[in-house]
Amino acid sequence: MSRSPLLKPSRKTTRLWILCASLLCLGSATFLVLNAFSSNIVFFMAPSQLRDHPPHPSRVVRLGGMVVAGSLHHHPNTPDTTFDVTDGQVAITVHYTGILPDLFREGQSVVAVGELQTDQSFKAQEVLAKHDETYMPKEVADALKRSGKWDPRFGPPPDAASWNRMTATSHDQHP
Amino acid sequence: MSPISSWFHHYANPGVFLRLVRPCLLPLGTISVILLMTGLIWGLCFSPADWQQGENVRIMYIHVPMAWLASACYVALALCGILSLVWRHPLADRAAIEIGPIGCAASALCLVTGSLWGKPSWGTWWVWDARLTSMLILFFLYLGHITVIRAFDDSFRGQKAAAILAIVGIVDLPIIKFSVQWWNTLHQPDSISLTATPTISLSLMWPLVLCTGGFTLGAITLVNTRLCASLMERQVQFFSRRGK
Amino acid sequence: MTLSSSWLHIWGFVLASYSLTSLWIIALAFLAIRRFNHASRRLALLKKSSAVKEQTPS
């Protein structure tokens, strides 16, 4: 402790500065790499992106968007389904054969994995349902639907402040 | 020596640490068990089911605290790394050895419970989206740290390498946190943030808060129990060598 | 067509997560407590014997 810390930095201070400098370098390097690969990290493409930049035919892409209300058709006696996926600008018709996840419904965000056909429709091998950040009890959702404040088929629920104090007993108010 | 630094050195002295922390372990453990039991039973039996996910929403009461714990343990690990590299503090290395496995368990449980939630809800066990992949990287960072810190015959070199690994890995934490905002991911954005009203109903949030508190306190107790045990083992070694 | 909504499907994933987590936590806590008790017992024994040694003149 005889050395003045102002005149000659102690070894601890030197080590601290080296550490800060390397962290700064590492952070900016990571930022640059992530920035450069940003388009590859994106998990899915919106319908309008897919329309504007059509992928190479027979290349597997992921299409993400909302299932248009009223567009869902189950073909009777087959596991085939057809539905439209939209981002608000463009809608693309998706054909899918198989089991849909629990959260799949009209108005839900979904990700379809498959190929864009030449007729601009989308043939999905796999359909994933995307959950949003809203968590609400069934009773609250029912009360919101009954009161006409929200129809799940047409978009996300209203602002959380309007319902997150509602309790599970709120359906008693609606006889 | 500055007062902060001397204060720090006093309380980080292994003997003082042991004397101070050992009596706190039992009360801390009791509180965390009570919190955890209340939160988990409330979450499993009494909180309402979600309108879309149904009963599967209950997995959240484990998944979210585990994700938080995995990140928090990594911050602690990186802090230990800095303390070890810059100030050469012996207690920081002992702590890093004991924190690693706990964080690793938390990240593994976060991944597994997330997968168990994803299968019925999304329709898949696993996707390579930014959130899931960055969490998997965190798990591998923990595995690497656990291995490296024990791998060298010369424990000093192992601790130094592990400290560097812990500090370098810290860049993964903001990627995990903000991945859901920066890129399109299958994983949903955070429901609870410091700036906005939570988009989670209060009846679902209270058990989550209790579980998060319980798991956090439990992890603190667990790490400190292991750390105390490790310091006592050190003393046992010291005493028996002197006795010979 | 969605996945079958059997009891196992509704509760299976929840119960699997809860039991797995409980098992891990109990195992980690058990190991930590055992290690702690073992070390503190040995330390107490050693301290006692060294105190005895110092008291008895050689």
CSV table of N, CA, C and O in Angstrom, one decimal, chain A residues 79-170:
chain,number,residue,atom,x,y,z
A,79,PRO,N,-57.7,-36.1,-42.4
A,79,PRO,CA,-57.0,-35.2,-41.5
A,79,PRO,C,-56.6,-33.9,-42.2
A,79,PRO,O,-55.8,-33.1,-41.8
A,80,ASP,N,-57.2,-33.6,-43.4
A,80,ASP,CA,-56.7,-32.4,-44.2
A,80,ASP,C,-57.4,-31.2,-43.7
A,80,ASP,O,-58.6,-31.2,-43.4
A,81,THR,N,-56.7,-30.1,-43.6
A,81,THR,CA,-57.3,-28.8,-43.2
A,81,THR,C,-56.7,-27.7,-44.1
A,81,THR,O,-55.6,-27.8,-44.6
A,82,THR,N,-57.5,-26.7,-44.3
A,82,THR,CA,-57.1,-25.5,-45.0
A,82,THR,C,-57.4,-24.3,-44.2
A,82,THR,O,-58.4,-24.2,-43.5
A,83,PHE,N,-56.5,-23.3,-44.2
A,83,PHE,CA,-56.7,-22.1,-43.4
A,83,PHE,C,-55.9,-21.0,-44.0
A,83,PHE,O,-54.9,-21.3,-44.7
A,84,ASP,N,-56.3,-19.7,-43.8
A,84,ASP,CA,-55.5,-18.6,-44.3
A,84,ASP,C,-54.6,-18.0,-43.2
A,84,ASP,O,-55.1,-17.9,-42.1
A,85,VAL,N,-53.4,-17.6,-43.5
A,85,VAL,CA,-52.5,-17.0,-42.5
A,85,VAL,C,-52.2,-15.6,-43.0
A,85,VAL,O,-51.9,-15.4,-44.2
A,86,THR,N,-52.4,-14.6,-42.1
A,86,THR,CA,-52.2,-13.2,-42.6
A,86,THR,C,-51.4,-12.4,-41.6
A,86,THR,O,-51.3,-12.8,-40.4
A,87,ASP,N,-50.7,-11.4,-42.1
A,87,ASP,CA,-50.0,-10.4,-41.2
A,87,ASP,C,-50.7,-9.1,-41.2
A,87,ASP,O,-50.2,-8.0,-40.9
A,88,GLY,N,-52.0,-9.0,-41.8
A,88,GLY,CA,-52.7,-7.8,-41.9
A,88,GLY,C,-52.6,-7.2,-43.2
A,88,GLY,O,-53.4,-6.3,-43.6
A,89,GLN,N,-51.6,-7.6,-44.0
A,89,GLN,CA,-51.5,-7.0,-45.4
A,89,GLN,C,-51.8,-8.1,-46.4
A,89,GLN,O,-52.5,-7.8,-47.4
A,90,VAL,N,-51.2,-9.3,-46.3
A,90,VAL,CA,-51.3,-10.3,-47.3
A,90,VAL,C,-51.8,-11.6,-46.6
A,90,VAL,O,-51.4,-11.8,-45.4
A,91,ALA,N,-52.7,-12.3,-47.2
A,91,ALA,CA,-53.1,-13.6,-46.7
A,91,ALA,C,-52.7,-14.7,-47.6
A,91,ALA,O,-52.7,-14.6,-48.8
A,92,ILE,N,-52.1,-15.8,-47.0
A,92,ILE,CA,-51.7,-16.9,-47.8
A,92,ILE,C,-52.5,-18.2,-47.3
A,92,ILE,O,-52.6,-18.4,-46.1
A,93,THR,N,-53.0,-18.9,-48.3
A,93,THR,CA,-53.7,-20.1,-47.9
A,93,THR,C,-52.8,-21.3,-47.6
A,93,THR,O,-51.8,-21.5,-48.4
A,94,VAL,N,-53.0,-22.0,-46.5
A,94,VAL,CA,-52.1,-23.0,-46.1
A,94,VAL,C,-52.9,-24.4,-46.2
A,94,VAL,O,-54.0,-24.4,-45.7
A,95,HIS,N,-52.3,-25.4,-46.8
A,95,HIS,CA,-52.9,-26.7,-46.8
A,95,HIS,C,-52.0,-27.6,-45.8
A,95,HIS,O,-50.8,-27.6,-45.9
A,96,TYR,N,-52.7,-28.3,-45.0
A,96,TYR,CA,-52.0,-29.1,-44.0
A,96,TYR,C,-52.7,-30.4,-43.8
A,96,TYR,O,-53.9,-30.5,-43.7
A,97,THR,N,-51.9,-31.5,-43.6
A,97,THR,CA,-52.5,-32.8,-43.3
A,97,THR,C,-51.8,-33.3,-42.0
A,97,THR,O,-50.6,-33.5,-42.0
A,98,GLY,N,-52.6,-33.5,-41.0
A,98,GLY,CA,-52.0,-34.0,-39.8
A,98,GLY,C,-52.8,-33.4,-38.6
A,98,GLY,O,-53.8,-32.8,-38.7
A,99,ILE,N,-52.2,-33.7,-37.4
A,99,ILE,CA,-52.8,-33.3,-36.1
A,99,ILE,C,-52.4,-31.8,-35.8
A,99,ILE,O,-51.2,-31.5,-35.8
A,100,LEU,N,-53.3,-31.0,-35.5
A,100,LEU,CA,-53.0,-29.6,-35.1
A,100,LEU,C,-52.8,-29.5,-33.6
A,100,LEU,O,-53.4,-30.3,-32.8
A,101,PRO,N,-51.9,-28.6,-33.1
A,101,PRO,CA,-51.7,-28.5,-31.7
A,101,PRO,C,-52.9,-27.9,-31.0
A,101,PRO,O,-53.8,-27.4,-31.6
A,102,ASP,N,-52.9,-28.1,-29.6
A,102,ASP,CA,-54.0,-27.7,-28.8
A,102,ASP,C,-54.4,-26.2,-29.0
A,102,ASP,O,-55.5,-25.9,-28.9
A,103,LEU,N,-53.4,-25.4,-29.1
A,103,LEU,CA,-53.6,-24.0,-29.1
A,103,LEU,C,-54.0,-23.4,-30.4
A,103,LEU,O,-54.3,-22.3,-30.6
A,104,PHE,N,-54.1,-24.3,-31.4
A,104,PHE,CA,-54.5,-23.9,-32.8
A,104,PHE,C,-56.0,-23.5,-32.8
A,104,PHE,O,-56.9,-24.2,-32.3
A,105,ARG,N,-56.3,-22.3,-33.3
A,105,ARG,CA,-57.7,-21.8,-33.4
A,105,ARG,C,-57.7,-20.6,-34.4
A,105,ARG,O,-56.6,-20.1,-34.7
A,106,GLU,N,-58.8,-20.2,-34.8
A,106,GLU,CA,-58.9,-19.0,-35.6
A,106,GLU,C,-58.5,-17.8,-34.7
A,106,GLU,O,-59.0,-17.7,-33.6
A,107,GLY,N,-57.7,-16.9,-35.2
A,107,GLY,CA,-57.3,-15.7,-34.5
A,107,GLY,C,-56.0,-16.0,-33.7
A,107,GLY,O,-55.4,-15.1,-33.2
A,108,GLN,N,-55.5,-17.2,-33.7
A,108,GLN,CA,-54.2,-17.6,-33.1
A,108,GLN,C,-53.1,-17.3,-34.0
A,108,GLN,O,-53.2,-17.4,-35.2
A,109,SER,N,-51.9,-16.9,-33.5
A,109,SER,CA,-50.7,-16.8,-34.3
A,109,SER,C,-50.2,-18.2,-34.4
A,109,SER,O,-50.1,-19.0,-33.5
A,110,VAL,N,-49.8,-18.6,-35.7
A,110,VAL,CA,-49.2,-19.9,-35.9
A,110,VAL,C,-48.0,-19.8,-36.8
A,110,VAL,O,-47.7,-18.8,-37.4
A,111,VAL,N,-47.2,-20.8,-36.7
A,111,VAL,CA,-46.0,-20.9,-37.6
A,111,VAL,C,-46.2,-22.2,-38.4
A,111,VAL,O,-46.3,-23.3,-37.8
A,112,ALA,N,-46.2,-22.1,-39.8
A,112,ALA,CA,-46.4,-23.3,-40.6
A,112,ALA,C,-45.0,-23.5,-41.3
A,112,ALA,O,-44.4,-22.6,-41.8
A,113,VAL,N,-44.6,-24.8,-41.2
A,113,VAL,CA,-43.3,-25.1,-41.8
A,113,VAL,C,-43.6,-25.9,-43.1
A,113,VAL,O,-44.3,-26.9,-43.1
A,114,GLY,N,-43.1,-25.4,-44.2
A,114,GLY,CA,-43.4,-26.1,-45.5
A,114,GLY,C,-42.8,-25.3,-46.7
A,114,GLY,O,-41.9,-24.5,-46.6
A,115,GLU,N,-43.5,-25.5,-47.8
A,115,GLU,CA,-43.0,-24.9,-49.1
A,115,GLU,C,-44.1,-24.1,-49.7
A,115,GLU,O,-45.3,-24.4,-49.6
A,116,LEU,N,-43.7,-23.0,-50.3
A,116,LEU,CA,-44.6,-22.1,-51.1
A,116,LEU,C,-44.7,-22.8,-52.5
A,116,LEU,O,-43.8,-23.0,-53.2
A,117,GLN,N,-46.0,-23.0,-52.8
A,117,GLN,CA,-46.3,-23.7,-54.1
A,117,GLN,C,-46.3,-22.6,-55.2
A,117,GLN,O,-46.3,-21.4,-55.0
A,118,THR,N,-46.3,-23.1,-56.5
A,118,THR,CA,-46.3,-22.2,-57.6
A,118,THR,C,-47.6,-21.4,-57.7
A,118,THR,O,-47.6,-20.2,-58.2
A,119,ASP,N,-48.7,-21.9,-57.1
A,119,ASP,CA,-50.0,-21.1,-57.2
A,119,ASP,C,-50.1,-20.2,-55.9
A,119,ASP,O,-51.2,-19.8,-55.6
A,120,GLN,N,-49.0,-19.9,-55.3
A,120,GLN,CA,-48.9,-19.0,-54.2
A,120,GLN,C,-49.6,-19.5,-52.9
A,120,GLN,O,-49.8,-18.8,-52.0
A,121,SER,N,-50.0,-20.8,-52.9
A,121,SER,CA,-50.5,-21.3,-51.7
A,121,SER,C,-49.3,-22.0,-51.0
A,121,SER,O,-48.3,-22.1,-51.6
A,122,PHE,N,-49.6,-22.4,-49.7
A,122,PHE,CA,-48.5,-22.9,-48.9
A,122,PHE,C,-48.8,-24.3,-48.5
A,122,PHE,O,-49.9,-24.6,-48.0
A,123,LYS,N,-47.9,-25.3,-48.7
A,123,LYS,CA,-48.1,-26.6,-48.3
A,123,LYS,C,-47.3,-26.9,-47.0
A,123,LYS,O,-46.0,-26.9,-47.1
A,124,ALA,N,-48.0,-27.1,-45.9
A,124,ALA,CA,-47.2,-27.2,-44.6
A,124,ALA,C,-47.0,-28.7,-44.3
A,124,ALA,O,-47.9,-29.5,-44.5
A,125,GLN,N,-45.8,-29.0,-43.8
A,125,GLN,CA,-45.5,-30.3,-43.3
A,125,GLN,C,-45.8,-30.3,-41.8
A,125,GLN,O,-46.0,-31.4,-41.2
A,126,GLU,N,-45.7,-29.2,-41.2
A,126,GLU,CA,-45.9,-29.1,-39.7
A,126,GLU,C,-46.5,-27.7,-39.4
A,126,GLU,O,-46.2,-26.7,-40.0
A,127,VAL,N,-47.4,-27.7,-38.4
A,127,VAL,CA,-48.0,-26.5,-38.0
A,127,VAL,C,-47.8,-26.3,-36.5
A,127,VAL,O,-48.1,-27.2,-35.7
A,128,LEU,N,-47.2,-25.2,-36.1
A,128,LEU,CA,-47.0,-24.9,-34.7
A,128,LEU,C,-47.8,-23.8,-34.2
A,128,LEU,O,-47.9,-22.8,-35.0
A,129,ALA,N,-48.4,-23.9,-33.1
A,129,ALA,CA,-49.2,-22.7,-32.6
A,129,ALA,C,-48.3,-21.9,-31.7
A,129,ALA,O,-47.5,-22.4,-31.0
A,130,LYS,N,-48.5,-20.6,-31.8
A,130,LYS,CA,-47.6,-19.6,-31.1
A,130,LYS,C,-48.5,-19.1,-30.0
A,130,LYS,O,-49.6,-18.6,-30.2
A,131,HIS,N,-48.0,-19.2,-28.8
A,131,HIS,CA,-48.7,-18.6,-27.6
A,131,HIS,C,-48.3,-17.1,-27.5
A,131,HIS,O,-47.2,-16.8,-27.8
A,132,ASP,N,-49.3,-16.3,-27.0
A,132,ASP,CA,-48.9,-14.9,-26.8
A,132,ASP,C,-48.6,-14.7,-25.3
A,132,ASP,O,-48.6,-15.7,-24.5
A,133,GLU,N,-48.2,-13.5,-24.9
A,133,GLU,CA,-47.8,-13.3,-23.5
A,133,GLU,C,-49.0,-13.1,-22.5
A,133,GLU,O,-48.8,-12.8,-21.4
A,134,THR,N,-50.2,-13.4,-23.0
A,134,THR,CA,-51.4,-13.2,-22.2
A,134,THR,C,-51.7,-14.5,-21.5
A,134,THR,O,-51.9,-15.5,-22.1
A,135,TYR,N,-51.9,-14.4,-20.2
A,135,TYR,CA,-52.3,-15.5,-19.4
A,135,TYR,C,-53.5,-15.1,-18.6
A,135,TYR,O,-53.5,-14.2,-17.8
A,136,MET,N,-54.7,-15.7,-18.9
A,136,MET,CA,-55.9,-15.4,-18.2
A,136,MET,C,-56.7,-16.6,-17.9
A,136,MET,O,-56.8,-17.5,-18.7
A,137,PRO,N,-57.4,-16.6,-16.7
A,137,PRO,CA,-58.3,-17.8,-16.4
A,137,PRO,C,-59.4,-17.9,-17.4
A,137,PRO,O,-59.8,-16.9,-18.0
A,138,LYS,N,-59.9,-19.1,-17.6
A,138,LYS,CA,-61.0,-19.3,-18.5
A,138,LYS,C,-62.2,-18.4,-18.2
A,138,LYS,O,-62.8,-17.9,-19.1
A,139,GLU,N,-62.5,-18.3,-16.9
A,139,GLU,CA,-63.7,-17.5,-16.5
A,139,GLU,C,-63.6,-16.0,-17.0
A,139,GLU,O,-64.5,-15.4,-17.4
A,140,VAL,N,-62.3,-15.5,-16.9
A,140,VAL,CA,-62.1,-14.1,-17.3
A,140,VAL,C,-62.3,-14.0,-18.8
A,140,VAL,O,-63.0,-13.1,-19.3
A,141,ALA,N,-61.7,-14.9,-19.5
A,141,ALA,CA,-61.9,-14.9,-21.0
A,141,ALA,C,-63.3,-15.0,-21.4
A,141,ALA,O,-63.8,-14.3,-22.3
A,142,ASP,N,-64.1,-15.9,-20.7
A,142,ASP,CA,-65.5,-16.1,-21.0
A,142,ASP,C,-66.3,-14.8,-20.7
A,142,ASP,O,-67.1,-14.4,-21.5
A,143,ALA,N,-65.9,-14.1,-19.6
A,143,ALA,CA,-66.6,-12.9,-19.2
A,143,ALA,C,-66.3,-11.8,-20.3
A,143,ALA,O,-67.2,-11.1,-20.7
A,144,LEU,N,-65.1,-11.7,-20.7
A,144,LEU,CA,-64.7,-10.7,-21.7
A,144,LEU,C,-65.5,-11.0,-23.0
A,144,LEU,O,-66.0,-10.1,-23.7
A,145,LYS,N,-65.6,-12.3,-23.4
A,145,LYS,CA,-66.2,-12.6,-24.6
A,145,LYS,C,-67.7,-12.3,-24.5
A,145,LYS,O,-68.3,-11.7,-25.4
A,146,ARG,N,-68.3,-12.6,-23.4
A,146,ARG,CA,-69.8,-12.4,-23.2
A,146,ARG,C,-70.1,-10.9,-23.2
A,146,ARG,O,-71.1,-10.5,-23.7
A,147,SER,N,-69.2,-10.1,-22.6
A,147,SER,CA,-69.5,-8.7,-22.5
A,147,SER,C,-69.2,-8.0,-23.9
A,147,SER,O,-69.4,-6.8,-24.0
A,148,GLY,N,-68.7,-8.8,-24.8
A,148,GLY,CA,-68.5,-8.2,-26.2
A,148,GLY,C,-67.3,-7.4,-26.3
A,148,GLY,O,-67.1,-6.7,-27.3
A,149,LYS,N,-66.4,-7.4,-25.3
A,149,LYS,CA,-65.2,-6.6,-25.3
A,149,LYS,C,-64.1,-7.2,-26.2
A,149,LYS,O,-63.2,-6.6,-26.6
A,150,TRP,N,-64.3,-8.5,-26.5
A,150,TRP,CA,-63.2,-9.2,-27.2
A,150,TRP,C,-63.8,-10.4,-27.8
A,150,TRP,O,-64.5,-11.2,-27.3
A,151,ASP,N,-63.4,-10.6,-29.1
A,151,ASP,CA,-63.6,-11.9,-29.8
A,151,ASP,C,-62.3,-12.5,-30.2
A,151,ASP,O,-61.6,-11.9,-31.0
A,152,PRO,N,-61.9,-13.6,-29.6
A,152,PRO,CA,-60.6,-14.2,-29.8
A,152,PRO,C,-60.3,-14.5,-31.2
A,152,PRO,O,-59.1,-14.6,-31.6
A,153,ARG,N,-61.4,-14.6,-32.1
A,153,ARG,CA,-61.1,-14.9,-33.5
A,153,ARG,C,-60.6,-13.7,-34.3
A,153,ARG,O,-60.1,-13.9,-35.4
A,154,PHE,N,-60.7,-12.5,-33.7
A,154,PHE,CA,-60.3,-11.3,-34.4
A,154,PHE,C,-59.0,-10.6,-33.9
A,154,PHE,O,-58.7,-9.5,-34.3
A,155,GLY,N,-58.3,-11.2,-33.0
A,155,GLY,CA,-57.1,-10.6,-32.5
A,155,GLY,C,-56.8,-10.8,-31.1
A,155,GLY,O,-57.6,-11.4,-30.4
A,156,PRO,N,-55.7,-10.2,-30.6
A,156,PRO,CA,-55.3,-10.3,-29.2
A,156,PRO,C,-56.3,-9.7,-28.3
A,156,PRO,O,-57.1,-8.8,-28.7
A,157,PRO,N,-56.3,-10.1,-27.0
A,157,PRO,CA,-57.2,-9.6,-26.0
A,157,PRO,C,-56.9,-8.1,-25.7
A,157,PRO,O,-55.9,-7.6,-26.0
A,158,PRO,N,-57.9,-7.4,-25.1
A,158,PRO,CA,-57.7,-6.0,-24.8
A,158,PRO,C,-56.6,-5.8,-23.8
A,158,PRO,O,-56.1,-6.7,-23.2
A,159,ASP,N,-56.3,-4.5,-23.5
A,159,ASP,CA,-55.2,-4.2,-22.6
A,159,ASP,C,-55.4,-4.8,-21.2
A,159,ASP,O,-56.5,-4.9,-20.7
A,160,ALA,N,-54.3,-5.4,-20.7
A,160,ALA,CA,-54.4,-6.2,-19.5
A,160,ALA,C,-55.0,-5.4,-18.3
A,160,ALA,O,-55.6,-6.0,-17.5
A,161,ALA,N,-54.7,-4.1,-18.3
A,161,ALA,CA,-55.2,-3.3,-17.1
A,161,ALA,C,-56.7,-3.4,-17.0
A,161,ALA,O,-57.3,-3.2,-15.9
A,162,SER,N,-57.4,-3.7,-18.1
A,162,SER,CA,-58.9,-3.7,-18.1
A,162,SER,C,-59.4,-5.0,-17.5
A,162,SER,O,-60.6,-5.0,-17.1
A,163,TRP,N,-58.6,-6.0,-17.4
A,163,TRP,CA,-59.1,-7.3,-16.9
A,163,TRP,C,-58.3,-8.0,-15.9
A,163,TRP,O,-58.8,-8.9,-15.2
A,164,ASN,N,-57.1,-7.5,-15.6
A,164,ASN,CA,-56.3,-8.4,-14.7
A,164,ASN,C,-56.6,-8.3,-13.3
A,164,ASN,O,-56.0,-9.0,-12.5
A,165,ARG,N,-57.6,-7.5,-12.9
A,165,ARG,CA,-58.1,-7.5,-11.6
A,165,ARG,C,-59.4,-8.3,-11.5
A,165,ARG,O,-60.0,-8.5,-10.4
A,166,MET,N,-59.9,-8.8,-12.7
A,166,MET,CA,-61.1,-9.6,-12.6
A,166,MET,C,-60.7,-11.0,-12.0
A,166,MET,O,-59.7,-11.5,-12.2
A,167,THR,N,-61.6,-11.5,-11.2
A,167,THR,CA,-61.4,-12.7,-10.5
A,167,THR,C,-62.1,-13.9,-11.2
A,167,THR,O,-62.9,-13.6,-12.1
A,168,ALA,N,-61.8,-15.0,-10.7
A,168,ALA,CA,-62.4,-16.2,-11.3
A,168,ALA,C,-63.9,-16.3,-11.0
A,168,ALA,O,-64.6,-17.1,-11.6
A,169,THR,N,-64.4,-15.4,-10.2
A,169,THR,CA,-65.9,-15.4,-9.8
A,169,THR,C,-66.6,-14.4,-10.7
A,169,THR,O,-67.8,-14.3,-10.5
A,170,SER,N,-66.0,-13.7,-11.6
A,170,SER,CA,-66.7,-12.7,-12.3
A,170,SER,C,-67.8,-13.2,-13.1
A,170,SER,O,-68.7,-12.4,-13.5
